[in-house]
Tab-separated table of C-alpha atoms and ligand atoms in Angstrom:
chain	number	residue	atom	x	y	z
O	1	MET	CA	296.769	193.919	23.869
O	2	GLN	CA	293.035	194.098	23.084
O	3	LYS	CA	292.111	197.593	22.079
O	4	ILE	CA	289.190	199.204	23.910
O	5	ILE	CA	286.805	201.626	22.253
O	6	ALA	CA	284.604	203.205	24.894
O	7	ALA	CA	281.470	205.318	24.527
O	8	ASN	CA	280.767	207.974	27.152
O	9	TRP	CA	277.142	209.080	26.664
O	10	LYS	CA	277.387	211.635	29.446
O	11	MET	CA	273.962	213.181	30.284
O	12	HIS	CA	272.282	212.144	27.008
O	13	LYS	CA	269.455	209.803	26.064
O	14	ILE	CA	266.189	208.854	27.792
O	15	ARG	CA	265.498	205.096	27.973
O	16	PRO	CA	263.893	204.572	24.542
O	17	GLN	CA	266.798	206.366	22.850
O	18	ALA	CA	269.372	204.440	24.876
O	19	GLY	CA	267.613	201.160	24.105
O	20	GLU	CA	267.533	201.954	20.402
O	21	THR	CA	271.203	202.816	20.174
O	22	ALA	CA	272.186	199.811	22.256
O	23	ALA	CA	270.070	197.546	20.048
O	24	GLU	CA	271.766	198.961	16.917
O	25	LEU	CA	275.137	198.250	18.424
O	26	ALA	CA	274.115	194.747	19.509
O	27	LEU	CA	272.782	193.923	16.012
O	28	ALA	CA	275.945	195.214	14.301
O	29	LEU	CA	278.316	193.438	16.665
O	30	LYS	CA	276.567	190.134	17.297
O	31	GLY	CA	278.845	188.431	14.782
O	32	GLY	CA	281.915	189.869	16.521
O	33	THR	CA	283.615	193.230	16.928
O	34	PRO	CA	286.082	194.551	14.316
O	35	LEU	CA	289.612	193.248	15.071
O	36	GLU	CA	288.182	191.694	18.283
O	37	ARG	CA	288.197	195.110	19.923
O	38	LEU	CA	286.335	195.540	23.173
O	39	ALA	CA	283.487	198.043	23.095
O	40	VAL	CA	282.309	199.557	26.382
O	41	VAL	CA	279.286	201.815	26.765
O	42	PHE	CA	279.267	204.197	29.770
O	43	ALA	CA	275.559	204.976	30.007
O	44	PRO	CA	273.622	207.265	32.398
O	45	PHE	CA	272.336	205.422	35.514
O	46	THR	CA	268.700	205.438	34.352
O	47	ASP	CA	269.705	203.792	31.086
O	48	LEU	CA	272.012	201.105	32.476
O	49	ALA	CA	269.527	198.227	32.724
O	50	VAL	CA	267.971	199.006	29.311
O	51	VAL	CA	271.434	199.050	27.663
O	52	ALA	CA	272.660	195.997	29.556
O	53	ASP	CA	269.587	194.012	28.474
O	54	ALA	CA	269.888	195.146	24.858
O	55	VAL	CA	273.527	194.006	24.559
O	56	ALA	CA	273.301	190.888	26.777
O	57	GLY	CA	275.191	187.942	25.213
O	58	VAL	CA	277.071	190.091	22.682
O	59	LYS	CA	280.771	189.237	23.039
O	60	ASN	CA	283.170	192.177	23.462
O	61	LEU	CA	280.345	194.616	24.130
O	62	GLU	CA	280.239	195.646	27.775
O	63	VAL	CA	278.441	198.250	29.863
O	64	GLY	CA	279.539	200.633	32.660
O	65	ALA	CA	278.481	203.539	34.861
O	66	GLN	CA	279.865	207.015	34.530
O	67	ASN	CA	279.870	207.617	38.289
O	68	PHE	CA	279.187	206.017	41.672
O	69	TYR	CA	279.828	206.592	45.357
O	70	PRO	CA	282.404	204.377	47.110
O	71	GLU	CA	280.226	202.922	49.864
O	72	GLU	CA	278.097	199.772	50.101
O	73	GLN	CA	274.887	201.648	51.094
O	74	GLY	CA	273.755	204.312	53.498
O	75	ALA	CA	272.736	207.881	53.926
O	76	PHE	CA	274.279	209.317	50.757
O	77	THR	CA	271.349	211.169	49.184
O	78	GLY	CA	271.541	211.246	45.425
O	79	GLU	CA	274.305	208.697	45.119
O	80	ILE	CA	274.530	205.226	43.512
O	81	SER	CA	276.585	202.348	44.825
O	82	PRO	CA	278.618	199.864	42.777
O	83	ALA	CA	276.186	197.100	43.987
O	84	MET	CA	273.387	199.096	42.337
O	85	VAL	CA	275.427	199.465	39.117
O	86	ARG	CA	276.055	195.730	39.153
O	87	ASP	CA	272.380	194.992	39.705
O	88	ALA	CA	271.550	197.137	36.671
O	89	GLY	CA	274.052	195.180	34.531
O	90	GLY	CA	277.159	197.355	34.632
O	91	GLU	CA	280.590	195.778	34.948
O	92	TRP	CA	282.731	198.946	34.338
O	93	LEU	CA	283.115	202.096	36.397
O	94	LEU	CA	284.616	205.335	35.213
O	95	THR	CA	286.695	207.352	37.666
O	96	GLY	CA	288.431	210.742	37.385
O	97	HIS	CA	286.639	212.010	34.333
O	98	SER	CA	287.505	215.643	33.801
O	99	GLU	CA	283.878	216.715	34.058
O	100	ARG	CA	283.727	215.034	37.499
O	101	ARG	CA	286.989	216.692	38.504
O	102	HIS	CA	286.196	220.151	37.172
O	103	ILE	CA	282.458	220.605	37.302
O	104	PHE	CA	281.789	218.556	40.458
O	105	ASP	CA	285.090	219.350	42.237
O	106	GLU	CA	286.147	215.727	42.694
O	107	SER	CA	289.527	215.739	44.343
O	108	ASP	CA	292.438	213.437	43.608
O	109	ALA	CA	291.769	211.864	47.022
O	110	LEU	CA	288.128	211.076	46.138
O	111	VAL	CA	289.141	209.762	42.729
O	112	ALA	CA	291.655	207.489	44.458
O	113	ARG	CA	289.064	206.185	46.944
O	114	LYS	CA	286.611	205.514	44.113
O	115	THR	CA	289.267	203.755	42.009
O	116	ALA	CA	290.310	201.412	44.843
O	117	TYR	CA	286.750	200.794	45.883
O	118	GLY	CA	285.611	199.863	42.385
O	119	LEU	CA	288.470	197.386	41.962
O	120	GLU	CA	287.818	195.967	45.430
O	121	LYS	CA	284.211	195.314	44.443
O	122	GLY	CA	285.326	193.395	41.379
O	123	PHE	CA	284.600	195.952	38.691
O	124	LYS	CA	286.704	196.927	35.759
O	125	VAL	CA	287.768	200.535	36.325
O	126	MET	CA	288.716	203.127	33.771
O	127	LEU	CA	290.676	205.976	35.365
O	128	CYS	CA	290.760	209.291	33.397
O	129	VAL	CA	293.642	211.706	33.673
O	130	GLY	CA	294.585	214.852	31.771
O	131	GLU	CA	295.773	218.398	31.974
O	132	THR	CA	293.939	221.674	31.466
O	133	LEU	CA	295.101	224.120	28.802
O	134	GLU	CA	296.634	226.383	31.485
O	135	GLU	CA	298.546	223.447	32.915
O	136	ARG	CA	299.795	222.430	29.522
O	137	GLU	CA	300.837	226.004	28.590
O	138	ALA	CA	302.652	226.356	31.920
O	139	GLY	CA	304.653	223.219	31.100
O	140	HIS	CA	303.035	221.072	33.798
O	141	LEU	CA	301.760	218.124	31.734
O	142	ARG	CA	304.164	215.645	33.292
O	143	ASP	CA	303.492	216.875	36.835
O	144	VAL	CA	299.733	216.729	36.466
O	145	LEU	CA	299.752	213.156	35.051
O	146	ASP	CA	302.246	212.072	37.672
O	147	ARG	CA	300.089	213.445	40.516
O	148	GLN	CA	296.801	212.103	39.114
O	149	LEU	CA	298.187	208.650	38.404
O	150	ARG	CA	300.199	208.280	41.614
O	151	THR	CA	297.404	209.402	43.966
O	152	ALA	CA	295.040	206.850	42.427
O	153	ILE	CA	297.395	203.898	41.909
O	154	GLU	CA	300.117	204.018	44.572
O	155	PRO	CA	297.671	203.305	47.513
O	156	LEU	CA	296.407	200.058	45.844
O	157	ASP	CA	297.505	197.037	47.887
O	158	ALA	CA	299.040	193.880	46.475
O	159	THR	CA	295.669	192.184	46.043
O	160	LEU	CA	294.204	195.038	44.009
O	161	ARG	CA	297.425	195.478	42.025
O	162	ALA	CA	297.189	191.785	41.023
O	163	ARG	CA	293.731	192.524	39.498
O	164	LEU	CA	294.929	195.434	37.364
O	165	PRO	CA	295.900	193.455	34.228
O	166	GLN	CA	292.332	192.162	33.825
O	167	SER	CA	290.434	195.066	35.357
O	168	PHE	CA	292.070	198.421	34.764
O	169	ALA	CA	292.450	200.965	31.995
O	170	ILE	CA	293.668	204.515	31.894
O	171	ALA	CA	292.196	207.167	29.669
O	172	TYR	CA	294.385	210.147	28.822
O	173	GLU	CA	291.990	212.982	28.034
O	174	PRO	CA	293.493	216.516	27.659
O	175	VAL	CA	290.777	218.691	29.188
O	176	TRP	CA	291.169	221.255	26.383
O	177	ALA	CA	290.266	218.620	23.761
O	178	ILE	CA	287.087	217.307	25.438
O	179	GLY	CA	283.963	218.377	23.601
O	180	THR	CA	285.822	221.213	21.911
O	181	GLY	CA	286.475	219.689	18.500
O	182	LYS	CA	290.158	220.361	19.128
O	183	VAL	CA	291.788	216.965	18.976
O	184	ALA	CA	295.342	216.701	20.273
O	185	GLY	CA	297.864	216.325	17.434
O	186	PRO	CA	299.775	213.065	16.928
O	187	ALA	CA	302.940	214.431	18.526
O	188	GLU	CA	301.023	215.592	21.607
O	189	VAL	CA	299.252	212.269	21.916
O	190	LEU	CA	302.456	210.237	21.452
O	191	ASP	CA	304.231	212.314	24.066
O	192	ALA	CA	301.428	212.248	26.696
O	193	HIS	CA	300.969	208.475	26.251
O	194	LEU	CA	304.657	207.787	26.593
O	195	VAL	CA	304.797	210.002	29.708
O	196	THR	CA	301.794	208.046	31.075
O	197	ARG	CA	303.385	204.686	30.289
O	198	ASN	CA	306.616	205.737	31.990
O	199	ILE	CA	304.818	206.917	35.131
O	200	LEU	CA	302.821	203.674	35.257
O	201	THR	CA	306.042	201.691	34.869
O	202	ASP	CA	307.625	203.658	37.692
O	203	ILE	CA	304.676	202.765	39.962
O	204	LEU	CA	303.933	199.239	38.831
O	205	GLY	CA	307.041	197.928	37.116
O	206	VAL	CA	306.696	195.584	34.110
O	207	ALA	CA	302.942	195.112	34.828
O	208	ALA	CA	302.479	198.563	33.357
O	209	GLN	CA	303.242	197.239	29.885
O	210	ASP	CA	299.895	195.383	29.813
O	211	LEU	CA	297.666	198.259	30.950
O	212	PRO	CA	295.642	199.827	28.151
O	213	ILE	CA	296.030	203.628	27.798
O	214	LEU	CA	293.095	205.092	25.885
O	215	TYR	CA	293.051	208.532	24.275
O	216	GLY	CA	289.960	210.714	24.612
O	217	GLY	CA	289.011	214.205	23.497
O	218	SER	CA	287.109	214.989	20.261
O	219	VAL	CA	287.619	211.551	18.758
O	220	LYS	CA	285.595	211.311	15.512
O	221	PRO	CA	285.280	208.728	12.690
O	222	ASP	CA	287.695	210.741	10.562
O	223	ASN	CA	290.542	211.009	13.147
O	224	ALA	CA	290.097	207.641	14.993
O	225	GLY	CA	292.232	205.623	12.544
O	226	ALA	CA	295.248	207.846	12.898
O	227	LEU	CA	294.909	207.986	16.715
O	228	ILE	CA	294.428	204.263	17.318
O	229	ASN	CA	297.610	203.391	15.410
O	230	LEU	CA	299.891	205.604	17.505
O	231	ASP	CA	302.379	203.944	19.862
O	232	ASN	CA	300.966	203.425	23.343
O	233	VAL	CA	297.452	204.261	22.223
O	234	ASP	CA	295.510	201.142	23.229
O	235	GLY	CA	292.028	202.487	22.749
O	236	LEU	CA	289.761	205.527	22.494
O	237	LEU	CA	287.210	207.089	24.828
O	238	VAL	CA	284.553	208.765	22.784
O	239	GLY	CA	281.951	211.326	23.907
O	240	GLY	CA	279.946	213.214	21.299
O	241	ALA	CA	280.669	210.823	18.425
O	242	SER	CA	279.502	207.830	20.485
O	243	LEU	CA	275.901	208.999	20.731
O	244	GLU	CA	275.008	207.663	17.235
O	245	ALA	CA	275.549	203.962	16.752
O	246	LYS	CA	276.800	204.646	13.214
O	247	SER	CA	279.644	206.928	14.103
O	248	PHE	CA	280.622	204.839	17.176
O	249	LEU	CA	280.760	201.712	14.948
O	250	GLN	CA	282.914	203.581	12.424
O	251	ILE	CA	285.318	204.476	15.237
O	252	LEU	CA	285.246	200.881	16.572
O	253	GLY	CA	286.353	199.647	13.146
O	254	ALA	CA	288.856	202.457	12.409
B	1	PGA	P1	284.320	214.162	23.410
B	1	PGA	O1	284.314	213.646	24.974
B	1	PGA	O2	284.619	212.964	22.562
B	1	PGA	O3	282.932	214.701	23.193
B	1	PGA	O4	285.392	215.184	23.366
B	1	PGA	C1	285.280	212.705	25.425
B	1	PGA	C2	285.077	212.405	26.890
B	1	PGA	O5	284.779	213.316	27.641
B	1	PGA	O6	285.218	211.263	27.326
């Protein structure tokens, strides 16, 4: 399976900064990505067009939006539609990121609606799941992943399920490891990814074997190599360490 290394720039970079980083990535990757890995940059809305233009034509370097609202158009003040994302050059959508769930109170139901809508509109969708520290300490890891995965994936109809192998990735991101410098240990990552794979298999059958499961949470150049080589780790979702082209490129080649 092609490994995916994704950058989540969150609320960072005005356009000149975004353009500069994207141009550095494009220059470094124009001859190909390390090990044919797929790089995806989730940029802020205002940077999307600048980033998409800078990386246009570079194979295995794709662009996506960190958020959107699941409607075609209408009276949704402050929101951005998938059509607008596409117009700006984005082909990926992120759903269920812990900051959307926990800071902006996105419910499992909204995450499910967004996931289905993004797939329906022909986007590649990366669905994030993960437990808080309290949930982990209370022994609820499995239940949380089960609920988050099932509510988003079970409602998908046969047409959308058929698109999953080309258009869907999961990112397991323990909330307590995001932006904290506290990376999950190899045993924790192995366990959570196996749990995730098993839940996916329960929902989707053998098709689950081909779905990439990324790890996210304080991934840095010095821990990326160990993480990417663990069983059932098919990629990495990188926040802080993706802001500089240099460290993102190190992770891409780890
Ligand atoms: P981090 O963020 O790498 O800064 O921990 C990861 C993420 O939120 O996707």
